[in-house]
Every structure is written in structure tokens, then in C-alpha cells.
Amino acid sequence: MIRAPFVLTVLALLAACGERGADSAAQTTSSAALPESFTAKPQGPVSIDYRIIGTPIVGQPLAIDIEVRSLIDSQPITLRYRINDSTAMELTEAQPAEVSIVPTQGGEPALQQVRLVPLREGRLFLNVAASIAVEDGTVSSAIAIPIQVGAAPRQPEQNGTITTDEAGEAIHSLPASEN
């Protein structure tokens, strides 16, 4: 059974693809004027942008401004904040994990600030999900906000062992288990 929100999302994506394909010359011209750091990303029903305020420091509260714009209508938007690793970062005591905001008139983004505390150095992530109730259910968009705390790079976990073959090429052997 296909749910109506899924169908609405697919139809919106198809419509967007059709508009881009019909006007490819204009798209080429306008994208040439964009700075090199610009990266186009697919859009969901809610546009989420962010700005980290200040420098993230272990143990110090950090504020992140979040701009939310509904792309479908002016219904209230529910924002949910989630941190996957509770040893890396936490929301401040006064920061609720879920808030409801009303979009502004005239297409201006709604502004919301989230406050959290980094608990260690490295690359940390704050997950933000925005949901809007529509006639047939709920539609959502999500983003993972990367937060670099300190200069410590992320330490990848190493599984298995690394050896070399006769030609000097590296071989990464991963353990297997039989059940």
C-alpha cells in the first residue's frame, strides 16, 4: 500500500526535475554565477538551514541558529533535536528536544535557536527533523548538522588486520564468524 505523503513527495520531486530539464540553459547560466563552495542538495517539504554561533568548546554551551521554511504551506512545523552519542554532546537543561513553530507570512524563514554542550573534541552531529501535518498524514525533512569541536580529527575504528601480499599491496582482512 502506497501512503499519500510518499506519493506527494514523489510527485513534487518529479515536478522539480521536469522544471529543471525544461530550462537547462538558464540553469547553466545561473549556476556559473554561484560560488564554488555552493553545493546543490535535494529539497524536502521543509528547508532547513543553520549557522553555528561562536567556536565550539568542550564543556561550554553552544548556540546554533536554525532557519526553517515550509515549501508546501503555512502549517505549524515541529522541530525535533536528537543527539545519537550522549557521551559526545548534550542539549542544555533549558533546551527542549521538540518545539513547534509557526512559519512567518511572506515566505520569510522561521528562526529557532538550539543550545547544546559538546562533551568531547572531534566531529559531532546534531540531528534536526522538521515535520508538517498535511491532509493525508505527516511530511518531514531532516538534516545532520556537523559540529567540529577542537582540532582533534575523528578517529576511525579499525576492524580486522592489515597485511601485505607478495607485490607489496595492502590487504585488509576482516574477521568472520560462523553461526
XYZ file of C-alpha atoms in Angstrom:
179
model
C 0.000 0.000 0.000
C 1.470 3.365 -1.024
C 0.885 6.161 1.505
C -0.294 9.582 0.314
C 2.670 11.561 1.789
C 5.039 9.317 -0.176
C 3.087 9.971 -3.367
C 3.090 13.731 -2.702
C 6.861 13.706 -2.177
C 7.480 11.705 -5.352
C 5.206 13.997 -7.366
C 6.961 17.084 -6.015
C 10.371 15.635 -6.926
C 9.191 14.713 -10.433
C 7.776 18.192 -10.953
C 11.058 19.749 -9.826
C 13.032 17.527 -12.215
C 10.762 18.495 -15.099
C 11.211 22.204 -14.411
C 15.000 21.862 -14.315
C 15.124 19.831 -17.514
C 12.989 22.305 -19.466
C 15.201 25.224 -18.581
C 18.688 23.710 -18.625
C 20.273 26.674 -20.418
C 19.098 29.076 -17.717
C 20.290 26.666 -15.041
C 23.775 26.502 -16.565
C 23.981 30.273 -16.732
C 22.772 30.819 -13.165
C 24.895 28.063 -11.629
C 28.024 29.510 -13.243
C 27.480 32.655 -11.167
C 27.376 30.684 -7.888
C 30.467 30.490 -5.692
C 32.497 27.272 -5.916
C 31.585 26.316 -2.333
C 27.870 26.122 -3.213
C 26.502 22.599 -3.232
C 23.018 21.868 -4.525
C 21.073 19.404 -2.419
C 17.668 17.806 -2.836
C 14.902 19.633 -1.021
C 12.188 18.016 1.072
C 8.930 19.594 2.196
C 10.789 21.789 4.700
C 14.004 23.687 4.020
C 16.411 23.632 6.989
C 19.485 25.876 7.128
C 21.769 26.509 10.087
C 24.541 28.733 11.413
C 26.829 27.803 14.306
C 27.398 30.790 16.572
C 30.891 31.066 18.001
C 33.556 28.409 18.387
C 32.546 25.004 19.788
C 34.492 24.331 23.022
C 34.251 21.228 25.218
C 32.027 21.908 28.244
C 30.829 25.316 27.012
C 27.242 25.959 25.806
C 26.981 26.392 22.043
C 24.141 28.076 20.139
C 23.031 27.108 16.645
C 20.579 29.285 14.706
C 18.206 27.219 12.615
C 16.159 28.701 9.754
C 13.119 26.705 8.713
C 10.974 27.381 5.668
C 7.936 25.332 4.657
C 7.829 24.572 0.956
C 4.232 23.288 0.947
C 2.019 25.502 3.127
C 1.857 27.560 6.305
C 1.066 24.806 8.833
C 2.968 24.709 12.149
C 6.326 22.959 11.910
C 7.532 20.551 14.598
C 11.309 20.519 15.101
C 12.931 17.564 16.857
C 16.555 17.613 18.019
C 18.428 14.357 18.561
C 21.994 13.510 19.528
C 22.988 9.910 18.759
C 26.034 9.795 21.060
C 25.210 11.035 24.578
C 28.911 10.877 25.502
C 29.755 13.406 22.768
C 27.176 16.138 23.249
C 24.003 17.009 25.163
C 21.209 19.554 24.940
C 21.317 22.212 27.664
C 18.894 21.746 30.574
C 16.579 24.502 29.326
C 16.556 23.208 25.726
C 13.519 21.074 24.852
C 14.127 18.185 22.446
C 10.999 19.154 20.476
C 9.486 22.550 19.631
C 6.602 23.705 17.457
C 6.964 26.881 15.402
C 4.619 28.772 13.131
C 6.034 29.829 9.741
C 6.113 33.557 9.080
C 3.985 35.217 6.423
C 5.597 36.348 3.188
C 7.923 33.373 2.779
C 10.488 34.513 5.354
C 12.121 31.633 7.244
C 11.105 30.929 10.841
C 14.082 31.250 13.176
C 14.810 28.937 16.086
C 17.894 28.642 18.264
C 19.053 25.373 19.803
C 21.594 25.273 22.632
C 23.816 22.301 23.404
C 27.061 21.425 25.174
C 29.891 19.490 23.450
C 31.361 16.897 25.838
C 34.444 15.904 23.825
C 36.574 17.002 20.900
C 36.084 15.728 17.379
C 33.371 15.805 14.730
C 29.945 15.682 16.391
C 26.464 15.752 14.867
C 23.135 17.276 15.866
C 20.203 15.685 14.014
C 17.289 18.004 13.257
C 13.986 16.737 11.865
C 11.184 19.084 10.744
C 7.648 17.721 10.299
C 4.428 19.247 8.990
C 0.959 17.737 9.324
C -0.808 17.597 5.951
C -4.223 16.341 4.902
C -3.057 12.749 4.402
C -0.529 12.449 7.242
C 2.833 13.997 8.018
C 5.746 15.009 5.779
C 9.268 15.505 7.093
C 12.761 16.736 6.251
C 15.911 16.030 8.227
C 19.482 17.259 8.405
C 22.585 16.268 10.372
C 24.492 19.367 11.466
C 28.253 18.697 11.711
C 30.000 20.389 14.628
C 33.810 20.356 14.757
C 34.959 20.687 18.374
C 38.651 21.410 18.814
C 41.331 20.298 16.396
C 41.060 16.574 17.110
C 40.144 14.653 13.971
C 37.624 11.855 14.103
C 39.380 8.593 14.940
C 38.063 5.829 12.678
C 37.540 2.404 14.190
C 39.748 -0.236 12.633
C 38.330 -3.712 12.138
C 40.408 -6.700 11.154
C 44.105 -6.698 10.342
C 46.132 -5.098 7.582
C 48.868 -7.143 5.907
C 50.638 -7.037 2.547
C 50.745 -9.531 -0.311
C 53.785 -10.612 -2.378
C 53.545 -7.470 -4.537
C 53.525 -5.165 -1.518
C 49.817 -4.302 -1.864
C 47.866 -3.774 1.353
C 45.317 -6.431 2.253
C 42.621 -5.678 4.807
C 41.375 -8.935 6.370
C 38.079 -8.746 8.208
C 37.121 -11.401 10.750
C 34.138 -13.598 10.022
C 32.052 -15.651 12.387
C 30.123 -18.805 11.648
C 26.823 -19.478 13.329
